[in-house]
Coordinates of C-alpha atoms in Angstrom, one line a residue:
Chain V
X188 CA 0.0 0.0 0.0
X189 CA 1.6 2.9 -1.4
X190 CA -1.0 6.2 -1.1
X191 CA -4.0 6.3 1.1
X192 CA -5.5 5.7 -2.1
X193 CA -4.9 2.3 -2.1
X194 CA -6.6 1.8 1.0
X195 CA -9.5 -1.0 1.6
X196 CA -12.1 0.9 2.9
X197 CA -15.4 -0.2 4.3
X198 CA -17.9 3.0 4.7
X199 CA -21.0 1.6 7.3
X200 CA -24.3 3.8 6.8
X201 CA -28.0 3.4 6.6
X202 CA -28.9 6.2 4.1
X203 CA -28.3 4.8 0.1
X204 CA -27.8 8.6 -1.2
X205 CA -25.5 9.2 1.2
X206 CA -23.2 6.2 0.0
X207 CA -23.6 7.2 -3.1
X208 CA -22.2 10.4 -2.4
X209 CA -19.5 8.9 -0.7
X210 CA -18.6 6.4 -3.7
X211 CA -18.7 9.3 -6.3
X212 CA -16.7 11.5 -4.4
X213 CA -13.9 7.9 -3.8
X214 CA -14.5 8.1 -7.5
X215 CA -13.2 11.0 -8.5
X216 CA -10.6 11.4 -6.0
X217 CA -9.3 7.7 -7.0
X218 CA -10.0 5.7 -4.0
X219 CA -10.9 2.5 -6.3
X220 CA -11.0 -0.1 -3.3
X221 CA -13.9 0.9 -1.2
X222 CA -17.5 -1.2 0.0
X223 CA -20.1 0.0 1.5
X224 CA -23.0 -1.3 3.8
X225 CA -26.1 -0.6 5.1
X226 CA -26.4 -1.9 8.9
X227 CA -23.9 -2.9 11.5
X228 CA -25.0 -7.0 10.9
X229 CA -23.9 -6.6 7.4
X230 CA -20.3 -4.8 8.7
X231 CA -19.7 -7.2 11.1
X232 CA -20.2 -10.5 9.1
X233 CA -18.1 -8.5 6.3
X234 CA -15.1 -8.0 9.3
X235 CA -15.4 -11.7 10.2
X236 CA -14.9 -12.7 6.7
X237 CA -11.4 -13.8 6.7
X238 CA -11.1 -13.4 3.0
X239 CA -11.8 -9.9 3.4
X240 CA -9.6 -7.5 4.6
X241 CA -10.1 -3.7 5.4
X242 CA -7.4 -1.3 6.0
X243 CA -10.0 2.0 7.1
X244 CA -13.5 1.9 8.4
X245 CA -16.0 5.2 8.1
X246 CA -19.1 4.6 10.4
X247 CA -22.2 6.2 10.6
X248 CA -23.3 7.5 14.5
X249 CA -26.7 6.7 13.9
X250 CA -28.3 3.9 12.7
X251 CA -31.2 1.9 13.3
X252 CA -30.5 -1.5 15.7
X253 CA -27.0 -1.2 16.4
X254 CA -25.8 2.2 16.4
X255 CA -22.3 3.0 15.5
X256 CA -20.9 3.4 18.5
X257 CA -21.8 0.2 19.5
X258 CA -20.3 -0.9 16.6
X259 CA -17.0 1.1 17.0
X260 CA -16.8 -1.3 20.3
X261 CA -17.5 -4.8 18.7
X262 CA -15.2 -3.9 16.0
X263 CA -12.3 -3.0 18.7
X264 CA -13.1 -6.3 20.6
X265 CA -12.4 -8.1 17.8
X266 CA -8.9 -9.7 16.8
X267 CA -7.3 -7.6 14.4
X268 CA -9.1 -4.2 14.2
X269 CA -6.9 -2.6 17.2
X270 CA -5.2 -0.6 15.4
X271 CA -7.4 -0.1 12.3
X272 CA -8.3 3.5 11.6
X273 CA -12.0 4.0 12.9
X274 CA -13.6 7.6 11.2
X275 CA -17.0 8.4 12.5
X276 CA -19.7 9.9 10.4
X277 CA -21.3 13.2 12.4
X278 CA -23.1 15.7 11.6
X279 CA -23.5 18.7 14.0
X280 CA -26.3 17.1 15.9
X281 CA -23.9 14.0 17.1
X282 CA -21.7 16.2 18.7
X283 CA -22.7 14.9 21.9
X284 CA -21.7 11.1 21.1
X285 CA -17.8 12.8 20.0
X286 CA -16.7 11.0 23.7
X287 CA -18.7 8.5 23.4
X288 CA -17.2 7.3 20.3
X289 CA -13.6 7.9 21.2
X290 CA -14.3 6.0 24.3
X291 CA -15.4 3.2 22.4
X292 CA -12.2 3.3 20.5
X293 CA -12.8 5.5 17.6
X294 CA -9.8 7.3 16.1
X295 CA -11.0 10.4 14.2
X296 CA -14.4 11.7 12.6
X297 CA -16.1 13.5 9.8
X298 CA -18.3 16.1 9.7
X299 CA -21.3 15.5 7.9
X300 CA -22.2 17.6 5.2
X301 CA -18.6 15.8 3.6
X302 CA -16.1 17.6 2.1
X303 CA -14.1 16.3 -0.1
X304 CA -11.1 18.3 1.1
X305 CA -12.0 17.3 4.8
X306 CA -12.3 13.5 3.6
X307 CA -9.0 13.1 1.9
X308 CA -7.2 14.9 4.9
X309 CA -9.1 12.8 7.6
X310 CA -8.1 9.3 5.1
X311 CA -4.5 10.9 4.6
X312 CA -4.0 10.9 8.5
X313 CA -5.8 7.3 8.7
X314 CA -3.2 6.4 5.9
X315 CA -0.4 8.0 7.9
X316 CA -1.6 6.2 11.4
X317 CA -1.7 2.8 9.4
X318 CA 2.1 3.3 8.4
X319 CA 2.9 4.0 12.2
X320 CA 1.1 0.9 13.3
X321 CA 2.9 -1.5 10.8
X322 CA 6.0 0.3 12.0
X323 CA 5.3 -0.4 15.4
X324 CA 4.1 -4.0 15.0
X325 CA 7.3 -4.4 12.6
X326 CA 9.3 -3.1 15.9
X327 CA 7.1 -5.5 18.5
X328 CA 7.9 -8.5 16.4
X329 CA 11.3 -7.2 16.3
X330 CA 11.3 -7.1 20.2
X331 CA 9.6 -10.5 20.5
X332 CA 12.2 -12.5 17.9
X333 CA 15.4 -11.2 17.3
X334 CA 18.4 -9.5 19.5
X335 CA 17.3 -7.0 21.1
X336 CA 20.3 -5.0 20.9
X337 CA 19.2 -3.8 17.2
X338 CA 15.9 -3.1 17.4
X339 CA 15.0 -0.2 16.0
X340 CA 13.2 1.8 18.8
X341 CA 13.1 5.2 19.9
X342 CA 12.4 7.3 23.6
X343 CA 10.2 9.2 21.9
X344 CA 8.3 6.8 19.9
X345 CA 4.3 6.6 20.9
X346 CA 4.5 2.9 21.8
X347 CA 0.9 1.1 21.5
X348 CA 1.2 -0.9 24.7
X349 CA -1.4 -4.5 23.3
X350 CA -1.5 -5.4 26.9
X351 CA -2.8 -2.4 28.2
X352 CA -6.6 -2.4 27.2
X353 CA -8.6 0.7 27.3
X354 CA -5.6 3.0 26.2
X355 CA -6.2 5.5 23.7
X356 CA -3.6 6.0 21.0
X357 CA -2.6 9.7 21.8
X358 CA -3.2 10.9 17.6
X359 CA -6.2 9.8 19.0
X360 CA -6.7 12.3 22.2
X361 CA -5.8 14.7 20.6
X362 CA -8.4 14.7 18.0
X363 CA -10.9 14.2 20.8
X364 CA -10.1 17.1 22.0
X365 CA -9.9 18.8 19.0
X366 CA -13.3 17.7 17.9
X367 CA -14.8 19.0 21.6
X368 CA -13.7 22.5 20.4
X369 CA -12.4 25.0 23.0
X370 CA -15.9 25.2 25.2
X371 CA -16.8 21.8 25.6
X372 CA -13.1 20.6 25.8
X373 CA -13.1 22.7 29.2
X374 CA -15.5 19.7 30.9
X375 CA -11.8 17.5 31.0
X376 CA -8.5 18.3 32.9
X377 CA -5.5 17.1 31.7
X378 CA -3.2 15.8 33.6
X379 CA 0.6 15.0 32.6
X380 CA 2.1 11.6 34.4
X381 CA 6.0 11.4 33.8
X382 CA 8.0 8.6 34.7
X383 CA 11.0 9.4 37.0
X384 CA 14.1 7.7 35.4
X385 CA 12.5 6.7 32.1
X386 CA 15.3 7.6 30.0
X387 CA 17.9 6.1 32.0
X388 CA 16.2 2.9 31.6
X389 CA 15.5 3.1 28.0
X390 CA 19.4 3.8 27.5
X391 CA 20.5 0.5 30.0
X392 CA 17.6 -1.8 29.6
X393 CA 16.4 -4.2 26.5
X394 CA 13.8 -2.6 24.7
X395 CA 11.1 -5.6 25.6
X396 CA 11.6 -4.6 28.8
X397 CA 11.6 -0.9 28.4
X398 CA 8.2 -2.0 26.7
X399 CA 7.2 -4.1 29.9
X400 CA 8.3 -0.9 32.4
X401 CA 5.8 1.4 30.6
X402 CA 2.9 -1.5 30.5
X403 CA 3.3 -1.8 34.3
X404 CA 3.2 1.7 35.2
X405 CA -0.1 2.2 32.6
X406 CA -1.6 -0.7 34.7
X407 CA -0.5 1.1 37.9
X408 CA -2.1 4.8 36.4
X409 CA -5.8 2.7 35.2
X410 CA -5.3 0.8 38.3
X411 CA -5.5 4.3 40.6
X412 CA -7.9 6.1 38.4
X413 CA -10.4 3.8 38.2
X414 CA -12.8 5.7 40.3
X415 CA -12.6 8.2 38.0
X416 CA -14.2 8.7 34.7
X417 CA -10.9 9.0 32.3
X418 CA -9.0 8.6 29.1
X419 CA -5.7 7.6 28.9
X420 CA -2.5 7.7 26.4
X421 CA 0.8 7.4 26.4
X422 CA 2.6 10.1 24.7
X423 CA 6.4 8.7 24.2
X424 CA 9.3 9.5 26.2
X425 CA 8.0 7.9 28.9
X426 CA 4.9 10.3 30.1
X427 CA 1.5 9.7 29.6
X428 CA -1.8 12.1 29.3
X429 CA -4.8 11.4 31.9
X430 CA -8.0 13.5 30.6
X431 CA -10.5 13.2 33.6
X432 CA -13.8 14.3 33.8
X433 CA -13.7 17.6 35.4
X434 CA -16.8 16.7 38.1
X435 CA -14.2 14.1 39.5
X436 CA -11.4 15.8 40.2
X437 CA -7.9 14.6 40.8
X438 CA -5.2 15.7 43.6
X439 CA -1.6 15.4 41.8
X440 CA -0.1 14.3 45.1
X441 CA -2.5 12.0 46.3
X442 CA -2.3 10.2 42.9
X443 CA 1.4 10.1 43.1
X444 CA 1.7 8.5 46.3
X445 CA -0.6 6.3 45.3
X446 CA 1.1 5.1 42.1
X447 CA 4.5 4.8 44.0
X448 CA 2.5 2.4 46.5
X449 CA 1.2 0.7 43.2
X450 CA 4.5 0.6 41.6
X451 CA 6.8 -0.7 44.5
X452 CA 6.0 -4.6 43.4
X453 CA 7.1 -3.9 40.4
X454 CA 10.7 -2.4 41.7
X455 CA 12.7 -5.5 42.1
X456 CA 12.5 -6.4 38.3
X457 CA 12.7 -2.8 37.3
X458 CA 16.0 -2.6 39.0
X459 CA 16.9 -6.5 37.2
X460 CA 16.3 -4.7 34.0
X461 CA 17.7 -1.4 34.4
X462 CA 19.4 -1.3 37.6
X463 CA 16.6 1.6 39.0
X464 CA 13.6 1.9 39.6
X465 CA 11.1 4.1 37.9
X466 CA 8.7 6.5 39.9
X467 CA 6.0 8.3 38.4
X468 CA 5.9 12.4 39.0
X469 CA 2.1 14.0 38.6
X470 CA 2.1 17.3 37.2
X471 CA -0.7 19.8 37.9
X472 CA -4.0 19.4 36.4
X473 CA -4.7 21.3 33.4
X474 CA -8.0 23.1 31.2
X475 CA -7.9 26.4 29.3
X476 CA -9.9 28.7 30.8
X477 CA -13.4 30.1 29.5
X478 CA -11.9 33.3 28.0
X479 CA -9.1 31.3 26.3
X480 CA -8.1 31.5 22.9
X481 CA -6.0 28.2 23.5
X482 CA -6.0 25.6 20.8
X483 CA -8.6 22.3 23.0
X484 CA -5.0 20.6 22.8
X485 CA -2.6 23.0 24.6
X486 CA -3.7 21.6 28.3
X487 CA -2.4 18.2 27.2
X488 CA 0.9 19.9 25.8
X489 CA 1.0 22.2 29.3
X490 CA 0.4 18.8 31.2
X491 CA 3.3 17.6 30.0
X492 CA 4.8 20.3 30.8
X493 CA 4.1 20.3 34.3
X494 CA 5.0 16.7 35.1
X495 CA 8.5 17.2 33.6
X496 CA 9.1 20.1 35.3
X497 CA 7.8 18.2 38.4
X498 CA 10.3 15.4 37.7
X499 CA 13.4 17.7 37.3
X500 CA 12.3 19.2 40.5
X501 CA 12.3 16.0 42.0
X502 CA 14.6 14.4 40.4
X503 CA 17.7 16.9 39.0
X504 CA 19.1 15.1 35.9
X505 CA 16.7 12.2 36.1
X506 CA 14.3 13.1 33.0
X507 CA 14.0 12.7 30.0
X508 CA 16.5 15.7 29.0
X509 CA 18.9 12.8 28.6
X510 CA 20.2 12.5 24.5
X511 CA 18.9 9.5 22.9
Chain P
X13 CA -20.8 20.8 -1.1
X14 CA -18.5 23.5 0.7
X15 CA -14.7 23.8 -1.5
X16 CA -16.2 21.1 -3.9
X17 CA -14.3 21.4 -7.3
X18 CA -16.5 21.5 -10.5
X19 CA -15.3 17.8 -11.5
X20 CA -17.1 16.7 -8.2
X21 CA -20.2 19.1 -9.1
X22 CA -20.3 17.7 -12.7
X23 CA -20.3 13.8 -10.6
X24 CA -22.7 14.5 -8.0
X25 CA -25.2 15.6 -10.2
X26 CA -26.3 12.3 -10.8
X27 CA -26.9 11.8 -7.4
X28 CA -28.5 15.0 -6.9
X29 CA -31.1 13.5 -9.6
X30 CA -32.0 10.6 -7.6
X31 CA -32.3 12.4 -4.1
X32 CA -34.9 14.5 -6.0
X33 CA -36.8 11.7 -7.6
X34 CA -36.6 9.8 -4.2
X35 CA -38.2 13.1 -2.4
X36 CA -41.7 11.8 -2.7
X37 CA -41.5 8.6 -1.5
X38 CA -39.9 10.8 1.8
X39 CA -42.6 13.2 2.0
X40 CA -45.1 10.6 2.3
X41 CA -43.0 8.7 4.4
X42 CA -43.0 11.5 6.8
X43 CA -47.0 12.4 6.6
X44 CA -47.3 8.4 7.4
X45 CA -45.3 8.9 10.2
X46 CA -47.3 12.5 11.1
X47 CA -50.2 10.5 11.2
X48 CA -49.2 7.3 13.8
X49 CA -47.4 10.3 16.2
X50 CA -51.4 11.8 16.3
X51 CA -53.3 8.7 16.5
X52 CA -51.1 5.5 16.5
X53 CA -50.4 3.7 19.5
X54 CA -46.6 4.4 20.0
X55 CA -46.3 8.9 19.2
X56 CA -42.9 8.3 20.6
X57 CA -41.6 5.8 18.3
X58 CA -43.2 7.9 15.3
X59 CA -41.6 10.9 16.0
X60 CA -38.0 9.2 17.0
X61 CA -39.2 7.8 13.2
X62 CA -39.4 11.2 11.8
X63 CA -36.5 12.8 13.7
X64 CA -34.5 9.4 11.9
X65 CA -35.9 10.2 8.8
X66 CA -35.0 14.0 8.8
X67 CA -31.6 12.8 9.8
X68 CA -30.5 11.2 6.6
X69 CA -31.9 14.2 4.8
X70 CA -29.7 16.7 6.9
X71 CA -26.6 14.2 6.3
X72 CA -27.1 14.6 2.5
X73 CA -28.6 18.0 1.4
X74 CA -25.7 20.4 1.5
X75 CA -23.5 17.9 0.0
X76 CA -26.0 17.9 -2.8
X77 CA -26.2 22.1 -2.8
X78 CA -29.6 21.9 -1.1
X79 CA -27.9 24.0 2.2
X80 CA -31.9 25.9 3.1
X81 CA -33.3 21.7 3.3
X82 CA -30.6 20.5 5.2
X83 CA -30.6 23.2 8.0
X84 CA -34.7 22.4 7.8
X85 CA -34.4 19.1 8.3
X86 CA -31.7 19.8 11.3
X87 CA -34.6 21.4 12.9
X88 CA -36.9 18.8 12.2
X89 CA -34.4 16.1 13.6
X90 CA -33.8 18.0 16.7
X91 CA -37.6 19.0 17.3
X92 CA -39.0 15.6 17.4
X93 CA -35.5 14.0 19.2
X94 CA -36.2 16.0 21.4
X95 CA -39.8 15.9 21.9
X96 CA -39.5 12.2 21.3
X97 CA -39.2 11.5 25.1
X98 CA -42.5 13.7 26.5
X99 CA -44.8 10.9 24.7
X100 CA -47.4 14.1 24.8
X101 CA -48.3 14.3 20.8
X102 CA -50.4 17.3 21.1
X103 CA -47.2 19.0 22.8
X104 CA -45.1 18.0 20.1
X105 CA -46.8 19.1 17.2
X106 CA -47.6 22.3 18.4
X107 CA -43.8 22.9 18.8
X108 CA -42.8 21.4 15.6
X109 CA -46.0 22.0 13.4
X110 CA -45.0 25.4 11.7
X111 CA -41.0 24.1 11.1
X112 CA -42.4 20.5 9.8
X113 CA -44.4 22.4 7.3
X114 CA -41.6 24.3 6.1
X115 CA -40.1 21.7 5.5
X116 CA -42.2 19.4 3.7
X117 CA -43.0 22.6 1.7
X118 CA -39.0 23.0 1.3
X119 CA -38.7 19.7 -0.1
X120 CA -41.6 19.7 -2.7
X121 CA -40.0 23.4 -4.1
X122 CA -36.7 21.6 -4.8
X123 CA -38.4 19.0 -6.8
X124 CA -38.3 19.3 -10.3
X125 CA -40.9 20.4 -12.5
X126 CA -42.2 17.6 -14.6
X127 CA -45.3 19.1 -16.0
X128 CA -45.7 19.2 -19.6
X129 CA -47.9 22.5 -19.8

């Protein structure tokens, strides 16, 4: 697969005229190697065909029976579709379902009326996140079966952890955010979680287990938010992004002693591995404010912020500032 | 359709043509639908129907350069969505009686003109 052109695409949605639309406008932009359906039955049995194989999926939000997001979630459950680019079909009125659907695992949307310029750009970044994926799962297989002094991996690298269910790629946040605009964006704090010592142990451990330290502390972060309503990713160089529902909020300290409490099982092989172990600094929470100008993304980007600055507080010369 | 090029005009008028042939088959669709929210047994289901059925129409009619129908048909979706829940079909169509009108009215004007005369 050379283009985003070349793409398998399945487009799910009720309304004929509207697939029609879709397949002229595939048409004339060259996407040759689309299908459509009608119902999420019809999708389903298509993605359990094993002679079939689809590299994007568009979905409609609503739909009679089944609804999309519904959908979105059997489609992630399944074996397989991780990783596959999931684009949901809105139109202004569905704006409310956004979170829902990237909660269920959906990677981007579209805005319905389409564009065609909007389309290509939203399958262009699908096409992009596919390349990364094979990249990575080039990389994991890498890790799994050969030496693992030359695999190819990088501290910065936005690992997909397969073990850690319910983590959302961060492309992925950040168009959540994006999508919730700058007002309704404001109903989530962000909060930056960087791990003390990450790229020491990058630079002295194997990258499996480099791989296995960030796992472990993602388990240890679901494990002490889990009274909260949250989304998680992890953002490379060892820190991860926490949005959390702004009616439950978080205290930075009291969630850092907890995940050094959660963590200190994991020392002794931490230490085997690296010959440290790994702490976890919370930054403070983060939202624009009401007034702000602020693109939805900046408090992720300030979150960051504020756990590394945390860390080097904490911590002089134990962050990630270390050359790769 | 907003920033669509004139090779993507020239292809969607085909599918333009169908929408509007198909447009009858939607209004009566709809005054079906009108009638079971009044006097059927289930007004909710009825007007969740014609909220669905306005949906698809908003989804496509700016696409197809029909911009006025689609923000009708917004209107519609969210009236009866909305109303949907109250089970009260007097209360609904006295909110959504002048905007439904408009636009079944909308979508008869866009409809060609196949009389002879």
């Amino acid at each position: 697969m050379n283009s985003q052109r070349d793409m398998r695409i399945l487009a799910v949605d009720d309304e004929v005229i509207f697939h029609d639309i879709l397949h002229t406008i595939f048409t004339v932009q060259g996407y040759q190697r689309t299908v459509r359906c009608q119902s999420a039955s019809e999708a389903l049995n298509l993605l359990r065909d094993p002679a079939q194989h689809f590299d994007c999926i568009l979905l409609d939000i609503q739909m009679p029976g089944m609804n999309g997001i519904e959908l979105c979630s059997h489609i992630r459950a399944m074996p397989g579709f991780a990783a596959t680019p999931i684009l949901m079909l809105t139109s202004m009125s569905e704006r409310d379902y956004i979170d829902q659907a990237f909660a269920a695992g959906a990677s981007d949307y579209i805005t319905k009326p389409i564009n065609e310029v909007e389309l290509n750009a939203r399958l262009r970044a699908a096409f992009n996140s596919i390349q990364e994926t094979k990249r990575i799962e080039a990389l994991t297989w890498q890790v799994e079966t050969t030496s693992v002094e030359n695999v190819d991996i990088r501290f910065s690298d936005v690992i997909t952890l397969p073990e850690s269910k319910d983590l959302m790629a961060y492309l992925a946040m950040q168009n959540f955010m994006l999508t919730l605009g700058n007002l309704r964006s404001q109903s989530w704090t962000a909060v930056g979680l960087h791990i003390i010592g990450a790229a020491q142990f990058f630079a002295a451990a194997r990258p499996r287990d480099f791989l296995e330290m960030v796992q472990d502390v993602a388990i240890s972060i679901q494990d002490s938010l889990k009274t909260h309503k949250y989304l998680l990713s992890y953002a490379g160089n060892g820190e991860f992004v926490a949005l959390i529902d702004r009616t439950t909020p978080v205290d930075p300290d009291g969630l850092q002693e907890r995940l050094t409490d959660l963590l200190a099982p994991f020392a002794e092989f931490h230490v085997a591995a690296a010959g440290l172990p790994v702490g976890v600094c919370v930054g403070q929470p983060c939202r624009n404010s009401i007034l702000s100008f602020a693109s939805p993304i900046a408090p992720i980007e300030r979150a960051l912020r504020s756990a590394r600055q945390k860390a080097i507080e904490t911590e002089p010369g134990c962050t990630s500032e270390v050359a790769i | 359709m907003t920033g669509e090029s004139k090779a993507m005009s020239q292809a969607l008028q085909a599918v333009r043509d169908r929408f509007l042939l198909d447009l009858d088959r939607r209004i009566t669709e709809f005054e079906d639908l009108k009638s079971q929210m009044l006097s059927g047994p289930d007004p909710s289901g009825a007007a969740r129907g014609i909220a669905m059925s306005a949906h698809k129409i908003r989804g496509v009619s700016a696409t197809l350069g029909m911009a006025h129908l689609g923000r009708l048909a917004g209107q519609v979706e969210d009236l009866f969505s909305a109303a949907a829940a109250e089970g009260n079909p007097a209360a609904i169509w006295r909110r959504a009686e002048a905007t439904y009108e408009d636009f079944l009215d909308e979508m008869e004007r866009v409809q060609p003109d196949y009389s002879t005369s």
